[in-house]
Coordinates of C-alpha atoms and ligand atoms in Angstrom, one line a residue:
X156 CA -0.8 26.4 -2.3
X157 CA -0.2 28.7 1.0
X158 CA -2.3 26.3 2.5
X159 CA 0.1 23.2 1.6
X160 CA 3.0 25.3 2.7
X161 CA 1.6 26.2 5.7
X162 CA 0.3 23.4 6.9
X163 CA 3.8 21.7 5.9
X164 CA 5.3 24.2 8.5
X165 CA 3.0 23.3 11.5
X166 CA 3.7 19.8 11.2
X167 CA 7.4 20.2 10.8
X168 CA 7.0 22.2 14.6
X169 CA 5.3 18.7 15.5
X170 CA 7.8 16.2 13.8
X171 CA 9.6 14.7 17.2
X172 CA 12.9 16.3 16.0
X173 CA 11.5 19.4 17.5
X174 CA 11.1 22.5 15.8
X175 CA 14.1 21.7 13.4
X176 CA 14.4 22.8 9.8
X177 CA 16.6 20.1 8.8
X178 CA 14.0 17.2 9.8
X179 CA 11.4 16.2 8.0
X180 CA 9.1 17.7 5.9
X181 CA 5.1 17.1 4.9
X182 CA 2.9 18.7 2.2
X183 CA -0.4 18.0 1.5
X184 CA 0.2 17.2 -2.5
X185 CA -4.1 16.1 -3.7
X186 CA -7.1 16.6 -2.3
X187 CA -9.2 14.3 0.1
X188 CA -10.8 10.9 -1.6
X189 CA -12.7 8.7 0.5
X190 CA -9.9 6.2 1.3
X191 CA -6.6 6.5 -0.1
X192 CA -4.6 3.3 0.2
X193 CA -2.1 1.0 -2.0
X194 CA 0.7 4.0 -3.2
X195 CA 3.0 2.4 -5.9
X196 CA 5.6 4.6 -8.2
X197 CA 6.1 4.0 -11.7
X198 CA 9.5 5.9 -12.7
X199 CA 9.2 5.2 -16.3
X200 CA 6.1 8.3 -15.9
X201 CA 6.9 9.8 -13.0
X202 CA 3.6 8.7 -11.8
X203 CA 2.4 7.6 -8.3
X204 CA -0.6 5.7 -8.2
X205 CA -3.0 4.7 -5.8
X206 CA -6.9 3.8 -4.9
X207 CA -9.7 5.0 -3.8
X208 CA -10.9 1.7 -2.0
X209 CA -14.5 1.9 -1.4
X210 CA -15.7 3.9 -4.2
X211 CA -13.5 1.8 -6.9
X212 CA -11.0 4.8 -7.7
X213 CA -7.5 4.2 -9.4
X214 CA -5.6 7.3 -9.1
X215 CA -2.5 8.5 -10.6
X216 CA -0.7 11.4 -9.5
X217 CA 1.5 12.9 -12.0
X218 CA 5.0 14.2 -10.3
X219 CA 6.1 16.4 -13.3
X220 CA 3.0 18.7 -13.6
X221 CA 1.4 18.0 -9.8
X222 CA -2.2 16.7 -11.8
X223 CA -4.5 14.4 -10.3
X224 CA -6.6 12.0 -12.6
X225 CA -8.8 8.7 -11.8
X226 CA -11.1 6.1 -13.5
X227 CA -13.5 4.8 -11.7
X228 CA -14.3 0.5 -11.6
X229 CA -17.1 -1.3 -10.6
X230 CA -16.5 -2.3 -7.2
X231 CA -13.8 -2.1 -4.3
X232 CA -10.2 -1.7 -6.0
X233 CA -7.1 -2.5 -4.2
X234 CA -4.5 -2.7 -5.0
X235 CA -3.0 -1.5 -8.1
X236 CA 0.4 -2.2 -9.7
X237 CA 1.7 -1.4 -13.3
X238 CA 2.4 -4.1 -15.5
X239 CA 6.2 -5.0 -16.7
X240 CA 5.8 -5.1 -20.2
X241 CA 3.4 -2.6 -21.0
X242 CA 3.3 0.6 -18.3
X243 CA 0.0 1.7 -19.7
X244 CA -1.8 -1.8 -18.5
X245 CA -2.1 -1.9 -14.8
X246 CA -2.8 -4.9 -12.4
X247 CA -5.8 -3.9 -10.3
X248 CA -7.9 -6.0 -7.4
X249 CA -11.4 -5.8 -7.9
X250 CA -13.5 -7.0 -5.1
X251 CA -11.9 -10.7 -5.5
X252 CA -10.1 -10.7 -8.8
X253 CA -7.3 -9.5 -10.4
X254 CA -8.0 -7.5 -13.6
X255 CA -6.2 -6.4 -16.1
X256 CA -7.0 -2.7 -17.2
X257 CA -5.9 -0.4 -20.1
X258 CA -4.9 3.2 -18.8
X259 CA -2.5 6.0 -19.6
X260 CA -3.2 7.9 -16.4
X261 CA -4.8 10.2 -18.9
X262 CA -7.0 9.3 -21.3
X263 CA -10.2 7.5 -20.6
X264 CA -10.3 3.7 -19.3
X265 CA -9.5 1.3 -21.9
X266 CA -10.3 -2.7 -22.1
X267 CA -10.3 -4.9 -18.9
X268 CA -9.9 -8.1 -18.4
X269 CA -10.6 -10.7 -15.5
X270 CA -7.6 -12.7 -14.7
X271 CA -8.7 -14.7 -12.0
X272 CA -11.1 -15.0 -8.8
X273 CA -10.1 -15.8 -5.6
X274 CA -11.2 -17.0 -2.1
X275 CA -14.7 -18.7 -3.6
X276 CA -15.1 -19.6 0.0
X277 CA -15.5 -16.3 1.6
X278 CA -17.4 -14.5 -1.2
X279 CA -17.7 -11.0 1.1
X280 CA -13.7 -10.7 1.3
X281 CA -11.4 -9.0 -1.6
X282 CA -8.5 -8.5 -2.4
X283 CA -6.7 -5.5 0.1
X284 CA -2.8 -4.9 0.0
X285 CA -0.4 -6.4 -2.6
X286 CA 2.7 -5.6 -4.0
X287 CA 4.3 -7.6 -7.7
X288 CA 8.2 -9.1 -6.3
X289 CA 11.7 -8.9 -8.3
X290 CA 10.4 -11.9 -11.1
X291 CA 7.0 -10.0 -11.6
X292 CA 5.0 -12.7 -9.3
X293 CA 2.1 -10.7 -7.7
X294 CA 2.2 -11.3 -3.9
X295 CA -1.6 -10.0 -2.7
X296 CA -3.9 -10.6 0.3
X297 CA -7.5 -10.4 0.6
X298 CA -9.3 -8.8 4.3
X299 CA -12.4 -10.4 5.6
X300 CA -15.7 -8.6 5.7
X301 CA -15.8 -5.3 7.5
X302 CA -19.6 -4.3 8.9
X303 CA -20.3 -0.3 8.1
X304 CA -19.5 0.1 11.8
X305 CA -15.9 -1.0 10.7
X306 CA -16.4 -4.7 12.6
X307 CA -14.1 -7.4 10.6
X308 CA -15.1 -11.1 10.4
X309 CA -11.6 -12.3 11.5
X310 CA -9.8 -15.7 9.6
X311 CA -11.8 -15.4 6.5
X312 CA -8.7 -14.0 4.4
X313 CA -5.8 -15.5 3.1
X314 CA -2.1 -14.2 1.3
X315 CA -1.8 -15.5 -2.0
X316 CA 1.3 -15.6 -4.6
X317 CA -0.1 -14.9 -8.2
X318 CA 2.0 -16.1 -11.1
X319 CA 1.8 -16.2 -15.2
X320 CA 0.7 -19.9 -14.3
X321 CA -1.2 -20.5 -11.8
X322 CA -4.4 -17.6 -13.0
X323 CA -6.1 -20.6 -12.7
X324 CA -6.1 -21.3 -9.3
X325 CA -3.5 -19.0 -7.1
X326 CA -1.0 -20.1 -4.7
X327 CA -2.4 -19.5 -1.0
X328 CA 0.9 -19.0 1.1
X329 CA -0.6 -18.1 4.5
X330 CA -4.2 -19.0 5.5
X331 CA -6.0 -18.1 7.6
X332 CA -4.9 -14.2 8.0
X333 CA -7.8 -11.7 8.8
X334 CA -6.5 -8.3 7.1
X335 CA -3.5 -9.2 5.0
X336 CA -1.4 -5.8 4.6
X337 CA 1.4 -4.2 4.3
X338 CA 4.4 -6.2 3.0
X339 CA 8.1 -5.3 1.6
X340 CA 11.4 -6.8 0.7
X341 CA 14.9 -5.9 2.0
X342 CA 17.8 -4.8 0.3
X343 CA 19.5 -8.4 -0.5
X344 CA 15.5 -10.0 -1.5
X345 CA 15.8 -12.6 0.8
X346 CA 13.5 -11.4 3.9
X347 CA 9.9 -10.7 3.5
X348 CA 7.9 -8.6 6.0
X349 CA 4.8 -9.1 6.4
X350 CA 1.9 -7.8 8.3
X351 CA -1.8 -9.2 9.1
X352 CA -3.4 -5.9 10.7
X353 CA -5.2 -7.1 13.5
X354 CA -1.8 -9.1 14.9
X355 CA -0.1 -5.7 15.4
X356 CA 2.9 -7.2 14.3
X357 CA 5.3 -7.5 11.5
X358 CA 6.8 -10.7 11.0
X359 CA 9.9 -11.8 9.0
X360 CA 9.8 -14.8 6.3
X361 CA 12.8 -16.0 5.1
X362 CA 12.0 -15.4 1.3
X363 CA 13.6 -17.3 -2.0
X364 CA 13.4 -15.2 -4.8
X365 CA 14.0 -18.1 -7.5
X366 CA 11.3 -20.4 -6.1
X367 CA 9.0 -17.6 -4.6
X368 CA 8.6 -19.7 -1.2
X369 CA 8.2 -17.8 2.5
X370 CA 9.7 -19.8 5.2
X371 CA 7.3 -21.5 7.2
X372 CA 8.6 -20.5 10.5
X373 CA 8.3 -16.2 11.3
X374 CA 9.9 -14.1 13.4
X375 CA 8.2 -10.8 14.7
X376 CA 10.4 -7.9 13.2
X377 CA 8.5 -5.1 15.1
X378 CA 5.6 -5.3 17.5
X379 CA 3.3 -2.1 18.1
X380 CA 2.3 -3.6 21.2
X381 CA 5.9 -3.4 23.1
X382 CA 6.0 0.8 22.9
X383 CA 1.9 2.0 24.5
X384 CA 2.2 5.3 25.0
X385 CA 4.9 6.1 22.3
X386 CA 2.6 4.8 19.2
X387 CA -0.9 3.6 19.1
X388 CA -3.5 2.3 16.4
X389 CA -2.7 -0.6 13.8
X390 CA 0.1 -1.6 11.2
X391 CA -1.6 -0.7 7.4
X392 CA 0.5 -0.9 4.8
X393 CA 4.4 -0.2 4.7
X394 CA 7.6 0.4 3.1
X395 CA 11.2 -0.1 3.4
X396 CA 14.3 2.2 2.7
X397 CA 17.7 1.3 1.2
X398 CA 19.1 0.6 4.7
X399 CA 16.5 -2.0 5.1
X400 CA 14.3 0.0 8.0
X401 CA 10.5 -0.4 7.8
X402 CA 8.3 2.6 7.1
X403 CA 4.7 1.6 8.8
X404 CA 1.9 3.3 8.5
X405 CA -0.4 3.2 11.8
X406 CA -4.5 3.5 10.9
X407 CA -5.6 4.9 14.3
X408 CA -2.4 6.0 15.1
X409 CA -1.9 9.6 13.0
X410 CA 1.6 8.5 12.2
X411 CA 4.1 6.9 10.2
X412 CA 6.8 4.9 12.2
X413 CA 10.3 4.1 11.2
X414 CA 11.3 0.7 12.6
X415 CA 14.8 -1.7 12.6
X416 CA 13.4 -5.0 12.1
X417 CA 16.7 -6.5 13.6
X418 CA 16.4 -5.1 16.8
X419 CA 12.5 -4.9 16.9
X420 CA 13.5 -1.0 17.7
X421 CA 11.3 2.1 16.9
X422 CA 13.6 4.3 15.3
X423 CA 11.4 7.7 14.6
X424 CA 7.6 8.8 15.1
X425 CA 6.7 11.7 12.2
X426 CA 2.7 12.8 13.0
X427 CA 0.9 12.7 9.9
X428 CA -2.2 15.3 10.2
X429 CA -4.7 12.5 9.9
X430 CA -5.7 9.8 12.5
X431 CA -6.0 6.9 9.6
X432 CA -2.7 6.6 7.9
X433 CA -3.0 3.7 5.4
X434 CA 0.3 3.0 3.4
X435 CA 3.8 4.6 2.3
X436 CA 5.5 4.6 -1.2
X437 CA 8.9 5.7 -1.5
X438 CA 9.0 8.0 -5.0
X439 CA 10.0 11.1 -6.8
X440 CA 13.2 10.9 -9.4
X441 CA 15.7 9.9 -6.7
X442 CA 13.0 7.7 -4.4
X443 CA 13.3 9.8 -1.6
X444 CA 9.8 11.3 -1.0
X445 CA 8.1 8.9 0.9
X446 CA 4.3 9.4 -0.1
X447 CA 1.7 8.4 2.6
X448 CA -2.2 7.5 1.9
X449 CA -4.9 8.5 4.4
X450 CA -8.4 7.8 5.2
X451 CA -11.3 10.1 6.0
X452 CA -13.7 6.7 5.8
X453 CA -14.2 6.1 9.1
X454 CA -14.0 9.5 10.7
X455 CA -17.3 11.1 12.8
X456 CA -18.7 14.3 11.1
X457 CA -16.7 16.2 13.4
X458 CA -13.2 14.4 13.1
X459 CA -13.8 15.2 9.2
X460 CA -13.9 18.9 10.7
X461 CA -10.9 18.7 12.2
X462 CA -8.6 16.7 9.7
X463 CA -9.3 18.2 6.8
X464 CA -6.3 16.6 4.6
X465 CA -7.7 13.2 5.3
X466 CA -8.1 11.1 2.6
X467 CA -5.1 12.7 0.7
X468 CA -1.7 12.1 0.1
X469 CA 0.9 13.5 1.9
X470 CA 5.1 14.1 0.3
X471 CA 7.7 13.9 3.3
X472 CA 10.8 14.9 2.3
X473 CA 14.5 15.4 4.3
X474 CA 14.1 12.2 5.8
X475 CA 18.0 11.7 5.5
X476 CA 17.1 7.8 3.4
X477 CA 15.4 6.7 0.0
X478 CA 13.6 3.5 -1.1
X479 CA 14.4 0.9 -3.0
X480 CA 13.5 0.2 -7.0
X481 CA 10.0 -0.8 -7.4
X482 CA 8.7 -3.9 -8.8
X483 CA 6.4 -4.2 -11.5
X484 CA 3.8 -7.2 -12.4
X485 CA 4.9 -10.0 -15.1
X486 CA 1.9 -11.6 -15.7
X487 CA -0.1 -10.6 -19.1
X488 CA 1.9 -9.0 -22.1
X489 CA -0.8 -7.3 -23.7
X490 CA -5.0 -7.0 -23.1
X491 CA -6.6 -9.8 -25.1
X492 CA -10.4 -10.3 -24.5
X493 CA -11.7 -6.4 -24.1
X494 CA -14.7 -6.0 -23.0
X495 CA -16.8 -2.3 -22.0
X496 CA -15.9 -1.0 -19.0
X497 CA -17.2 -0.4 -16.2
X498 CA -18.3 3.2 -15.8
X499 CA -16.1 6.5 -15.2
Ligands
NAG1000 C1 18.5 19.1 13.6 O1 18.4 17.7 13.3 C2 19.6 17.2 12.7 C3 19.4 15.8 12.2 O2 18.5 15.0 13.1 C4 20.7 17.3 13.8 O3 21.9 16.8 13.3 C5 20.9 18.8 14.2 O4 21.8 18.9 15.2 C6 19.6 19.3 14.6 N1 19.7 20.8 14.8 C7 19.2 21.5 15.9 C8 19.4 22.9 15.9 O5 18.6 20.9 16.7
NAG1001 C1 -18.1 -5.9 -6.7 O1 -18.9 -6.1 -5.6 C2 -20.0 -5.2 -5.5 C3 -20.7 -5.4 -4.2 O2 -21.0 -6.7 -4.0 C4 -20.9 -5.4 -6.7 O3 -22.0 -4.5 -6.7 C5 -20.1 -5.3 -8.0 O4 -20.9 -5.6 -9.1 C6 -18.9 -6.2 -8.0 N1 -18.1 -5.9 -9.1 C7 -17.8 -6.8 -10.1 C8 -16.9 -6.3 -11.2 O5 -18.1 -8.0 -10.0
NAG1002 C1 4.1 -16.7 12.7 O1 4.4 -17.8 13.6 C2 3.5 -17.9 14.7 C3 4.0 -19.0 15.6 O2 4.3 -20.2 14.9 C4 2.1 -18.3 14.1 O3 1.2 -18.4 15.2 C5 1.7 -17.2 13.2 O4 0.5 -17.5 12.6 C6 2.7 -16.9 12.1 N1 2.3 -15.8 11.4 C7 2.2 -15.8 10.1 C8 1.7 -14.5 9.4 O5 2.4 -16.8 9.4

């Protein structure tokens, strides 16, 4: 624990506030996994969970008592969002599908089921970042295949909008993207930010909640490129706070950035002690801890040496905002077909 606290302290001296006590604040709250990514808080447990991409970890991190437990699936899981009707069933991507799994966050794994199977054409993509909306539609993109050195076949992805209806064959709504990411909703639900890694951008949709359409026209909301020397690395996942400013996480760039998609301005840097920050959640009682994944996956020997937190998740605090309500999935009511799972 003196390790969290101090640690918390020397990045506070590095937060670009200056050495300020009221400014923000970082603990290290678990230990490393391999990749940390896809945060998502469910306030009826206090729970924030999250995966462990590559070696097919769901994670849930249990506020109240600080515990850390996982089950581990048969393949690469991202991401995961808790079901509507049932919090104990959560909406997971497996490689290319979305399944359906029974879990408390405590006891073992329970039944799964396949919902559907995606992107048949490109059968070395999954599924990556994906959030559920307001109605319970899930809103999830796959990423192309990435070579061990961490190469992506680019255009072989695509954003889909999964619904109670259409299991069969999912909506594509962008195509082709390369690493579909981080996306969030403002305040009033009728923008959609979105982000396709590799672009270094976020773009804006116009978004209709009652038919769940995008806009075909974009415009860029923020654009990593326009501040070199300020911020560096890639947009990952993000969030957005109740005074609709982004919260982007940059892989390769150690930080999280707070953004007005309005003006296209960077509004804050705070240095996160790991180079590959992969996504933000806003959570806690009052949703105003923003929780932040990291990677250790593609880090030399060395850089493992030197960034010891990463691959954990990080609790900012005292950043003066909060987040917004989180949705959760409407698309099964309860498990029907169970089947054994698929290891621990
Ligand atoms: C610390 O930061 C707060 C908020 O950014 C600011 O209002 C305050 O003046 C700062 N205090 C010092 C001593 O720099
Ligand atoms: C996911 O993909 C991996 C690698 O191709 C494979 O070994 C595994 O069996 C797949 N999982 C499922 C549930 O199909
Ligand atoms: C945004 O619009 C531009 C220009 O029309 C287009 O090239 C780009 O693919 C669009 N981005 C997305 C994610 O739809």
């Amino acid at each position: 624990m003196l390790y969290f606290v101090l640690l918390g302290v020397s990045f506070l001296a590095a937060a670009v506030e200056g050495a300020n006590f009221s400014g923000p604040s970082i603990q290290q709250i678990t230990p490393p996994v391999d990749h940390a990514e896809g945060p998502t808080w469910d306030g009826r447990k206090n729970i924030l969970y999250f995966v462990d991409i590559h070696y097919g970890g769901v994670l849930a991190y249990h506020y109240d008592t600080n515990k850390l437990t996982r089950v581990t699936l048969n393949g690469e899981v991202s991401p995961v969002v808790p079901s509507r009707k049932d919090p104990n069933i959560l909406l997971v991507g497996l490689n290319r599908s979305v399944v359906a799994i029974e879990w408390d966050g405590n006891l073992a794994l329970g039944g799964q089921q396949v919902l559907a199977t995606v992107s048949k054409d490109h059968p070395t993509s999954r599924f990556n970042d994906g959030k559920a909306d307001k109605q319970g539609r899930l809103w999830w993109g796959t990423i192309g295949y990435e070579s061990p050195t961490g190469d992506l076949n680019m255009y072989e992805a695509y954003f889909y909008k999964i619904t109670k209806e259409n299991l069969d064959n999912p909506t594509i709504v962008k195509a082709p993207v390369s690493n579909s990411n981080g996306l969030a909703w403002n305040k009033a639900n009728n923008k959609l930010y979105y982000i396709d890694t590799p672009t270094r951008k976020i773009v804006e949709f116009v978004y209709d909640d009652d038919l769940g359409v995008l806009s075909k026209e974009n415009r860029t909301a923020f654009d990593v490129d326009l501040y070199p020397g300020k911020i560096t690395g890639y947009p990952d996942g993000m969030t957005i706070d109740e005074d609709d400013n982004l919260w982007i996480c940059l892989y390769g760039g150690g930080s999280v950035i707070k953004a007005n998609p309005t003006t296209g301005e960077l509004l804050k840097v705070v240095p996160i002690p790991a180079r590959d920050v992969t996504s933000a959640m806003w959570g806690g009682p009052d949703l105003d801890i923003l929780f932040v994944t990291t990677s250790k996956h593609s880090l030399s020997d060395t850089e493992k040496v030197q960034q010891p937190g990463a691959g954990s998740v990080y609790a900012i605090t005292n950043l003066g905002t909060k987040g917004l309500p989180v949705f959760t999935a409407d698309i099964i009511d309860s498990i029907a077909k169970r089947r054994p799972s698929g290891g621990q």
